[in-house]
Tab-separated table of C-alpha atoms and ligand atoms in Angstrom:
chain	number	residue	atom	x	y	z
K	1	MET	CA	19.488	6.034	9.993
K	2	GLY	CA	21.407	4.055	12.573
K	3	TRP	CA	20.786	0.518	13.656
K	4	GLY	CA	18.448	0.223	16.570
K	5	LYS	CA	18.172	-2.304	19.288
K	6	CYS	CA	14.880	-3.754	20.352
K	7	ASN	CA	14.091	-4.295	23.996
K	8	ALA	CA	11.617	-6.976	23.188
K	9	GLY	CA	13.091	-10.414	23.451
K	10	PRO	CA	12.697	-13.197	20.954
K	11	ARG	CA	9.057	-13.755	20.119
K	12	ALA	CA	7.840	-16.681	18.199
K	13	VAL	CA	5.351	-15.664	15.609
K	14	PRO	CA	2.358	-17.883	15.334
K	15	GLY	CA	-0.273	-17.496	12.836
K	16	ALA	CA	0.874	-17.382	9.371
K	17	ALA	CA	-1.955	-18.885	7.654
K	18	ALA	CA	-0.321	-19.132	6.092
K	19	ALA	CA	-12.505	-0.247	-18.666
K	20	PRO	CA	-13.036	2.284	-20.167
K	21	ALA	CA	-10.754	4.496	-22.209
K	22	ALA	CA	-8.925	7.326	-20.564
K	23	GLU	CA	-11.214	9.926	-19.200
K	24	GLY	CA	-10.869	13.499	-18.087
K	25	ARG	CA	-8.765	14.158	-15.045
K	26	ALA	CA	-10.157	17.484	-14.045
K	27	GLY	CA	-10.116	18.464	-10.441
K	28	THR	CA	-7.907	17.782	-7.492
K	29	TRP	CA	-8.813	16.456	-4.104
K	30	ALA	CA	-8.804	19.317	-1.686
K	31	ALA	CA	-12.185	19.027	-0.080
K	32	HIS	CA	-10.264	18.840	3.130
K	33	LYS	CA	-10.388	20.304	5.348
K	34	GLY	CA	-7.569	22.846	5.319
K	35	THR	CA	-4.799	23.661	2.902
K	36	ALA	CA	-1.063	23.718	3.086
K	37	LYS	CA	1.978	23.491	0.971
K	38	ARG	CA	2.232	19.739	0.525
K	39	GLU	CA	-1.414	19.175	-0.132
K	40	ASP	CA	-2.886	19.109	-3.569
K	41	PRO	CA	-4.244	22.531	-4.336
K	42	ALA	CA	-7.940	22.784	-5.073
K	43	GLY	CA	-8.657	22.396	-8.724
K	44	GLY	CA	-4.957	22.303	-9.366
K	45	GLY	CA	-3.587	21.684	-12.760
K	46	GLY	CA	-1.330	18.874	-13.746
K	47	SER	CA	2.056	20.336	-13.059
K	48	MET	CA	4.180	19.566	-10.098
K	49	SER	CA	4.789	22.527	-7.894
K	50	ALA	CA	5.878	23.374	-4.414
K	51	ALA	CA	3.015	21.124	-3.433
K	52	ASP	CA	4.745	18.268	-5.194
K	53	PRO	CA	8.444	18.765	-4.623
K	54	ASN	CA	9.616	15.928	-6.726
K	55	PRO	CA	12.829	15.636	-8.696
K	56	ALA	CA	11.194	12.818	-10.563
K	57	ALA	CA	11.170	14.075	-14.086
K	58	GLY	CA	14.193	12.111	-15.065
K	59	ALA	CA	17.034	14.339	-13.970
K	60	VAL	CA	19.802	12.258	-12.458
K	61	PRO	CA	22.328	14.399	-10.633
K	62	ASP	CA	25.986	13.421	-11.131
K	63	SER	CA	26.409	12.740	-7.461
K	64	ASP	CA	23.186	10.790	-7.057
K	65	PRO	CA	23.990	7.842	-4.786
K	66	HIS	CA	20.819	6.074	-5.931
K	67	PRO	CA	20.683	6.250	-9.743
K	68	GLY	CA	18.348	3.254	-9.888
K	69	ARG	CA	15.853	5.176	-7.838
K	70	ALA	CA	15.935	8.128	-10.214
K	71	ALA	CA	15.231	5.779	-13.099
K	72	VAL	CA	12.202	4.420	-11.255
K	73	ALA	CA	10.951	7.935	-10.579
K	74	SER	CA	11.436	8.806	-14.218
K	75	ALA	CA	9.517	5.731	-15.409
K	76	TYR	CA	6.593	6.678	-13.173
K	77	GLN	CA	6.148	9.941	-15.054
K	78	ARG	CA	4.461	7.874	-17.781
K	79	PHE	CA	2.138	6.058	-15.373
K	80	GLU	CA	-1.468	6.183	-16.591
K	81	PRO	CA	-3.961	5.738	-13.747
K	82	ARG	CA	-6.836	4.694	-16.013
K	83	ALA	CA	-4.770	2.007	-17.703
K	84	TYR	CA	-3.557	0.761	-14.340
K	85	LEU	CA	-7.133	0.582	-13.051
K	86	ARG	CA	-8.284	-1.220	-16.182
K	87	ASN	CA	-5.423	-3.730	-15.981
K	88	ASN	CA	-5.912	-4.603	-12.333
K	89	TYR	CA	-9.352	-3.598	-11.084
K	90	ALA	CA	-11.671	-4.194	-14.025
K	91	PRO	CA	-12.485	-7.794	-15.070
K	92	PRO	CA	-10.983	-10.303	-15.207
K	93	ARG	CA	-8.947	-9.330	-12.121
K	94	GLY	CA	-11.764	-7.094	-10.996
K	95	ASP	CA	-14.348	-9.867	-11.224
K	96	LEU	CA	-15.246	-10.414	-7.598
K	97	SER	CA	-17.798	-13.149	-8.228
K	98	SER	CA	-15.273	-15.996	-8.109
K	99	PRO	CA	-14.081	-16.747	-4.567
K	100	ASP	CA	-10.695	-17.810	-5.995
K	101	GLY	CA	-10.078	-14.443	-7.592
K	102	VAL	CA	-7.357	-12.079	-6.505
K	103	GLY	CA	-9.786	-9.316	-5.523
K	104	PRO	CA	-11.793	-11.406	-3.045
K	105	TRP	CA	-8.531	-12.737	-1.587
K	106	LYS	CA	-7.120	-9.266	-0.897
K	107	LEU	CA	-10.399	-7.971	0.478
K	108	SER	CA	-10.802	-10.933	2.824
K	109	CYS	CA	-7.245	-10.630	4.162
K	110	LEU	CA	-8.044	-7.043	5.123
K	111	ALA	CA	-11.572	-7.730	6.398
K	112	GLN	CA	-10.438	-10.666	8.541
K	113	THR	CA	-7.560	-8.727	10.054
K	114	PHE	CA	-9.728	-5.742	10.972
K	115	ALA	CA	-12.393	-8.130	12.307
K	116	THR	CA	-9.939	-9.233	15.019
K	117	GLY	CA	-10.437	-5.787	16.564
K	118	GLU	CA	-6.697	-5.576	17.233
K	119	VAL	CA	-5.999	-3.040	14.518
K	120	SER	CA	-7.723	0.122	15.610
K	121	GLY	CA	-7.009	3.670	16.693
K	122	HIS	CA	-7.598	7.196	15.467
K	123	THR	CA	-5.192	7.776	12.585
K	124	LEU	CA	-4.229	5.648	9.596
K	125	ILE	CA	-1.973	6.424	6.631
K	126	ASP	CA	-2.214	4.577	3.321
K	127	ILE	CA	1.225	4.547	1.703
K	128	GLY	CA	1.324	4.800	-2.106
K	129	SER	CA	-2.439	4.749	-2.572
K	130	GLY	CA	-2.179	5.110	-6.324
K	131	PRO	CA	-5.609	5.645	-7.923
K	132	THR	CA	-7.283	2.996	-5.711
K	133	ILE	CA	-9.465	3.004	-2.615
K	134	TYR	CA	-10.364	-0.703	-2.153
K	135	GLN	CA	-7.540	-1.124	0.390
K	136	LEU	CA	-9.366	1.160	2.843
K	137	LEU	CA	-12.893	-0.244	2.661
K	138	SER	CA	-12.527	-2.354	5.807
K	139	ALA	CA	-10.097	0.042	7.511
K	140	CYS	CA	-12.465	2.986	7.438
K	141	THR	CA	-14.745	1.542	10.106
K	142	HIS	CA	-11.858	1.511	12.569
K	143	PHE	CA	-10.060	4.834	11.938
K	144	GLU	CA	-11.609	8.302	11.961
K	145	ASP	CA	-8.697	10.133	10.383
K	146	ILE	CA	-7.311	8.596	7.202
K	147	THR	CA	-4.508	10.039	5.085
K	148	MET	CA	-4.102	8.822	1.507
K	149	THR	CA	-0.790	9.404	-0.248
K	150	ASP	CA	0.887	9.058	-3.605
K	151	PHE	CA	4.007	10.177	-5.423
K	152	LEU	CA	2.130	11.187	-8.567
K	153	GLU	CA	-0.285	14.034	-8.933
K	154	VAL	CA	-2.239	12.137	-11.616
K	155	ASN	CA	-3.044	9.493	-9.030
K	156	ARG	CA	-3.968	11.993	-6.347
K	157	ARG	CA	-6.279	13.651	-8.851
K	158	GLU	CA	-7.886	10.322	-9.724
K	159	LEU	CA	-8.525	9.761	-6.023
K	160	GLY	CA	-10.024	13.231	-5.799
K	161	LEU	CA	-12.599	12.363	-8.465
K	162	TRP	CA	-13.867	9.459	-6.391
K	163	LEU	CA	-13.657	11.247	-3.064
K	164	ARG	CA	-15.698	14.157	-4.394
K	165	GLU	CA	-18.048	11.883	-6.365
K	166	GLU	CA	-17.210	13.680	-9.574
K	167	PRO	CA	-18.176	12.501	-13.071
K	168	GLY	CA	-15.637	10.115	-14.565
K	169	ALA	CA	-14.532	8.678	-11.241
K	170	PHE	CA	-13.711	4.977	-11.239
K	171	ASP	CA	-16.644	2.876	-10.048
K	172	TRP	CA	-15.623	0.986	-6.900
K	173	SER	CA	-19.180	-0.044	-6.000
K	174	MET	CA	-18.588	-3.746	-6.738
K	175	TYR	CA	-15.723	-3.642	-4.236
K	176	SER	CA	-17.800	-1.784	-1.653
K	177	GLN	CA	-20.642	-4.278	-2.056
K	178	HIS	CA	-18.287	-7.219	-1.729
K	179	VAL	CA	-16.688	-5.851	1.438
K	180	CYS	CA	-20.109	-5.233	3.015
K	181	LEU	CA	-21.041	-8.808	2.121
K	182	ILE	CA	-17.956	-10.445	3.658
K	183	GLU	CA	-18.013	-8.221	6.729
K	184	GLY	CA	-21.499	-9.584	7.296
K	185	LYS	CA	-22.873	-6.658	9.256
K	186	GLY	CA	-25.626	-5.804	6.833
K	187	GLU	CA	-24.132	-2.412	6.129
K	188	PRO	CA	-25.391	-0.859	2.872
K	189	TRP	CA	-22.515	-0.305	0.431
K	190	GLN	CA	-23.520	3.313	-0.035
K	191	GLU	CA	-22.998	3.864	3.686
K	192	LYS	CA	-19.576	2.178	3.476
K	193	GLU	CA	-18.526	4.572	0.699
K	194	ARG	CA	-19.974	7.555	2.542
K	195	GLN	CA	-17.974	6.678	5.636
K	196	LEU	CA	-14.736	6.225	3.700
K	197	ARG	CA	-15.184	9.553	1.912
K	198	ALA	CA	-15.860	11.289	5.221
K	199	ARG	CA	-12.869	9.779	6.930
K	200	VAL	CA	-10.242	10.471	4.270
K	201	LYS	CA	-9.119	13.830	5.580
K	202	ARG	CA	-6.319	14.542	3.143
K	203	VAL	CA	-4.423	13.244	0.107
K	204	LEU	CA	-0.734	14.035	0.292
K	205	HIS	CA	2.409	13.696	-1.743
K	206	ILE	CA	4.776	10.982	-0.529
K	207	ASP	CA	8.206	9.669	-1.446
K	208	VAL	CA	9.075	6.499	0.416
K	209	HIS	CA	12.727	6.940	-0.545
K	210	GLN	CA	13.034	9.996	1.663
K	211	PRO	CA	13.853	9.548	5.360
K	212	GLN	CA	10.787	11.715	6.011
K	213	PRO	CA	8.437	10.330	3.351
K	214	LEU	CA	5.789	13.018	3.899
K	215	GLY	CA	8.362	15.776	4.187
K	216	ALA	CA	9.017	18.009	7.155
K	217	GLY	CA	5.957	19.565	8.731
K	218	SER	CA	3.541	17.108	7.193
K	219	LEU	CA	-0.171	17.716	7.516
K	220	ALA	CA	-0.781	14.159	8.580
K	221	PRO	CA	-1.005	13.637	12.331
K	222	LEU	CA	2.132	11.708	13.280
K	223	PRO	CA	2.933	9.134	14.356
K	224	ALA	CA	-0.021	7.215	12.974
K	225	ASP	CA	-1.767	4.371	14.769
K	226	ALA	CA	-1.672	2.207	11.648
K	227	LEU	CA	-0.307	2.029	8.118
K	228	VAL	CA	-1.715	0.272	5.074
K	229	SER	CA	0.349	-0.138	1.925
K	230	ALA	CA	-0.549	-2.156	-1.167
K	231	PHE	CA	1.766	-2.903	-4.095
K	232	CYS	CA	3.940	0.120	-3.456
K	233	LEU	CA	7.317	-0.680	-1.912
K	234	GLU	CA	8.409	-3.436	-4.314
K	235	ALA	CA	7.015	-1.468	-7.260
K	236	VAL	CA	9.120	1.619	-6.558
K	237	SER	CA	12.366	0.013	-5.359
K	238	PRO	CA	15.107	-0.937	-7.812
K	239	ASP	CA	16.553	-3.545	-5.449
K	240	LEU	CA	16.083	-5.220	-2.100
K	241	ALA	CA	18.266	-2.715	-0.222
K	242	SER	CA	16.067	0.071	-1.515
K	243	PHE	CA	12.937	-1.854	-0.461
K	244	GLN	CA	14.397	-2.234	3.039
K	245	ARG	CA	15.257	1.459	3.309
K	246	ALA	CA	11.786	2.428	2.085
K	247	LEU	CA	10.241	0.156	4.711
K	248	ASP	CA	12.455	1.756	7.366
K	249	HIS	CA	11.330	5.196	6.196
K	250	ILE	CA	7.607	4.502	6.338
K	251	THR	CA	8.029	2.803	9.705
K	252	THR	CA	9.052	6.172	11.171
K	253	LEU	CA	5.474	7.317	10.463
K	254	LEU	CA	4.037	4.610	12.735
K	255	ARG	CA	3.839	4.713	16.510
K	256	PRO	CA	5.466	1.889	18.493
K	257	GLY	CA	2.844	-0.815	18.956
K	258	GLY	CA	1.061	0.359	15.806
K	259	HIS	CA	0.131	-1.973	12.971
K	260	LEU	CA	1.225	-2.220	9.347
K	261	LEU	CA	-0.872	-4.110	6.800
K	262	LEU	CA	1.355	-4.691	3.798
K	263	ILE	CA	0.178	-6.205	0.522
K	264	GLY	CA	2.492	-6.773	-2.404
K	265	ALA	CA	3.515	-8.721	-5.453
K	266	LEU	CA	5.486	-11.967	-5.311
K	267	GLU	CA	8.164	-12.734	-7.890
K	268	GLU	CA	7.185	-9.837	-10.119
K	269	SER	CA	9.773	-7.978	-12.188
K	270	TRP	CA	7.649	-5.587	-14.274
K	271	TYR	CA	4.156	-4.255	-14.803
K	272	LEU	CA	2.439	-1.991	-17.296
K	273	ALA	CA	0.355	1.134	-16.733
K	274	GLY	CA	-0.394	2.483	-20.212
K	275	GLU	CA	2.789	3.823	-21.761
K	276	ALA	CA	4.720	3.136	-18.596
K	277	ARG	CA	6.609	-0.099	-18.040
K	278	LEU	CA	7.611	-0.204	-14.401
K	279	VAL	CA	10.397	-2.319	-12.949
K	280	VAL	CA	9.604	-4.252	-9.767
K	281	VAL	CA	12.033	-5.867	-7.344
K	282	PRO	CA	11.056	-9.557	-7.199
K	283	MET	CA	10.088	-10.526	-3.662
K	284	CYS	CA	9.473	-13.858	-1.969
K	285	LYS	CA	7.694	-14.337	1.332
K	286	GLU	CA	10.945	-15.028	3.210
K	287	LYS	CA	12.407	-11.711	2.051
K	288	VAL	CA	9.235	-9.905	3.066
K	289	VAL	CA	9.347	-11.352	6.572
K	290	GLU	CA	13.066	-10.676	6.928
K	291	ALA	CA	12.628	-7.067	5.860
K	292	LEU	CA	9.784	-6.585	8.342
K	293	VAL	CA	11.796	-8.041	11.210
K	294	ARG	CA	14.789	-5.887	10.274
K	295	SER	CA	12.600	-2.796	10.340
K	296	GLY	CA	11.556	-3.640	13.896
K	297	TYR	CA	8.254	-5.447	13.422
K	298	GLU	CA	6.736	-8.541	14.900
K	299	VAL	CA	5.048	-10.392	12.067
K	300	ARG	CA	1.564	-11.347	13.192
K	301	ASP	CA	0.378	-12.993	10.000
K	302	LEU	CA	1.697	-13.754	6.540
K	303	ARG	CA	-0.458	-15.156	3.779
K	304	THR	CA	0.233	-15.807	0.139
K	305	TYR	CA	-1.887	-16.230	-2.961
K	306	VAL	CA	-0.887	-17.884	-6.208
K	307	MET	CA	-2.016	-15.974	-9.264
K	308	PRO	CA	-4.071	-18.375	-11.385
K	309	ALA	CA	-3.267	-18.714	-15.069
K	310	CYS	CA	-6.534	-17.075	-16.088
K	311	LEU	CA	-5.496	-13.897	-14.265
K	312	GLN	CA	-2.063	-13.763	-15.874
K	313	THR	CA	-3.185	-11.351	-18.519
K	314	GLY	CA	0.077	-9.952	-19.887
K	315	VAL	CA	-0.063	-6.693	-17.939
K	316	ASP	CA	2.708	-7.906	-15.614
K	317	ASP	CA	4.646	-11.041	-14.722
K	318	VAL	CA	3.339	-11.368	-11.157
K	319	LYS	CA	3.291	-14.904	-9.774
K	320	GLY	CA	1.444	-14.280	-6.546
K	321	ILE	CA	0.520	-11.875	-3.797
K	322	PHE	CA	1.537	-11.611	-0.151
K	323	PHE	CA	-0.384	-10.142	2.728
K	324	ALA	CA	1.502	-9.300	5.908
K	325	TRP	CA	0.144	-8.044	9.213
K	326	ALA	CA	3.019	-6.660	11.244
K	327	GLN	CA	3.180	-4.810	14.541
K	328	LYS	CA	5.914	-2.296	15.312
K	329	LYS	CA	7.768	-3.393	18.406
K	330	VAL	CA	7.586	-1.221	21.458
K	331	GLY	CA	10.993	-0.069	22.633
K	332	CYS	CA	12.525	-0.489	19.227
K	333	ASP	CA	14.429	2.649	18.311
K	334	GLY	CA	15.207	1.804	14.732
K	335	PRO	CA	15.966	-0.965	12.293
K	336	VAL	CA	17.673	-4.054	13.653
K	337	HIS	CA	21.335	-4.585	12.747
K	338	PRO	CA	21.696	-7.646	10.512
K	339	ALA	CA	24.259	-9.169	12.870
K	340	LEU	CA	21.706	-9.092	15.656
K	341	MET	CA	18.976	-10.664	13.573
K	342	ALA	CA	19.954	-14.278	14.118
K	343	LEU	CA	20.582	-13.699	17.816
K	344	ILE	CA	17.413	-11.795	18.582
K	345	TYR	CA	15.028	-13.559	16.257
K	346	PRO	CA	16.405	-17.066	15.786
K	347	ASP	CA	13.070	-18.572	14.871
K	348	SER	CA	11.134	-15.601	13.643
K	349	LEU	CA	11.337	-16.480	9.991
K	350	SER	CA	10.593	-20.162	10.109
K	351	SER	CA	7.708	-19.698	12.491
K	352	VAL	CA	6.009	-17.340	10.132
K	353	VAL	CA	6.815	-18.827	6.829
K	354	ALA	CA	6.638	-22.550	7.467
K	355	PRO	CA	2.917	-22.937	7.980
K	356	ASN	CA	2.060	-20.799	5.034
K	357	LYS	CA	-1.324	-21.547	3.590
K	358	GLU	CA	-1.265	-20.878	-0.064
K	359	ILE	CA	-4.603	-20.449	-1.673
K	360	SER	CA	-4.422	-22.569	-4.718
K	361	SER	CA	-6.654	-21.201	-7.350
K	362	SER	CA	-8.185	-22.490	-10.453
K	363	CYS	CA	-10.615	-20.828	-12.735
E	1	LIG	C1	1.604	-0.517	-8.194
E	1	LIG	S1	0.989	1.055	-7.735
E	1	LIG	C2	0.009	0.644	-6.301
E	1	LIG	C3	-1.270	1.415	-6.254
E	1	LIG	C4	-2.304	0.947	-5.212
E	1	LIG	N1	-1.810	1.062	-3.860
E	1	LIG	C5	-2.833	-0.438	-5.461
E	1	LIG	O1	-3.025	-1.168	-4.486
E	1	LIG	O2	-3.096	-0.805	-6.601
E	1	LIG	C6	2.440	1.800	-7.043
E	1	LIG	C7	2.220	3.218	-6.613
E	1	LIG	O3	3.427	3.746	-6.030
E	1	LIG	C8	3.504	5.111	-6.364
E	1	LIG	N2	4.903	5.573	-6.228
E	1	LIG	C9	5.841	5.692	-7.199
E	1	LIG	N3	6.991	6.143	-6.664
E	1	LIG	C10	6.774	6.314	-5.342
E	1	LIG	C11	7.576	6.770	-4.271
E	1	LIG	N4	8.858	7.124	-4.450
E	1	LIG	N5	7.018	6.847	-3.046
E	1	LIG	C12	5.730	6.472	-2.842
E	1	LIG	N6	4.923	6.018	-3.831
E	1	LIG	C13	5.432	5.943	-5.061
E	1	LIG	C14	2.983	5.173	-7.773
E	1	LIG	O4	2.581	6.463	-8.155
E	1	LIG	C15	1.851	4.158	-7.738
E	1	LIG	O5	0.638	4.781	-7.432
């Protein structure tokens, strides 16, 4: 991918406010709505197939220019969705009753951003959905056609359980209730879940390390009007250069002027998901903003959250969370060359990062 040049001039960026044991995994999401080669087959088994064209099982070709990436892919083969859900979305992290908790913070970042009315359209893609749906609870009011994606079939199957309301699906009702509460529209949580299920049109395989992350001839309508991605890019990238390339890749899925809502870990280097121990590239808010600007975004908002001691539970070494709202520049034909960064965006970083409002938390 070559370096692009943005037509847009320098733009100051205001804003910056700153369970249970493993259960059966039967079934695969295919209620959609059409079938094709990259979509999970109905009732599919656990093996990767043409529908999941992934060289992830640990093979590292001699000539592989990205051996670190292959190691990441290999480590993910041990990822256990149920353990990941238990570690991060069941109490204590999944306790939504404390306003200082990480769950309420994430959900309000999303709810407040969608409440501006500026992030809307027809199509939205969630990048690296994993086994979770909370990240789409506010989005689903604003987009009729939602694509969920993940690298691992086990995660796509876990999503399928919830989407089809099958026995053993993770219970997200506390999250749905909380989102209805903070959105303040009096919507019943059951209606929120019904709408999300109806609007998720497909669950696809994705590899953010590929220049075409959804493959050629993807079933998702492209380019999308918006992207959401939570805890994916830094958790699948062995280093910052890889994170930047992955961001460039997913940005090709977004139309110019479209919005990206990016949530991720700050200063994290590993996390656990059952038998899997995953390596994470440690990020700080300045690096996040710089990467977004380099990929051709205007950063509209950047918020950070400090993980309180009571939520540091030994399942990872995360220190905080960032939330970024970024808009893809119109007239930007690719990532911005580093040498142009200082010239084109002399104050883009300080204007976003300086007024950061960190939510200090105590339990
Ligand atoms: C930390 S989990 C995030 C899950 C979820 N979005 C959340 O908010 O909790 C990272 C996800 O990235 C997925 N993943 C791993 N390698 C990937 C790749 N190369 N491309 C896209 N996603 C990948 C994993 O399967 C996993 O579901």
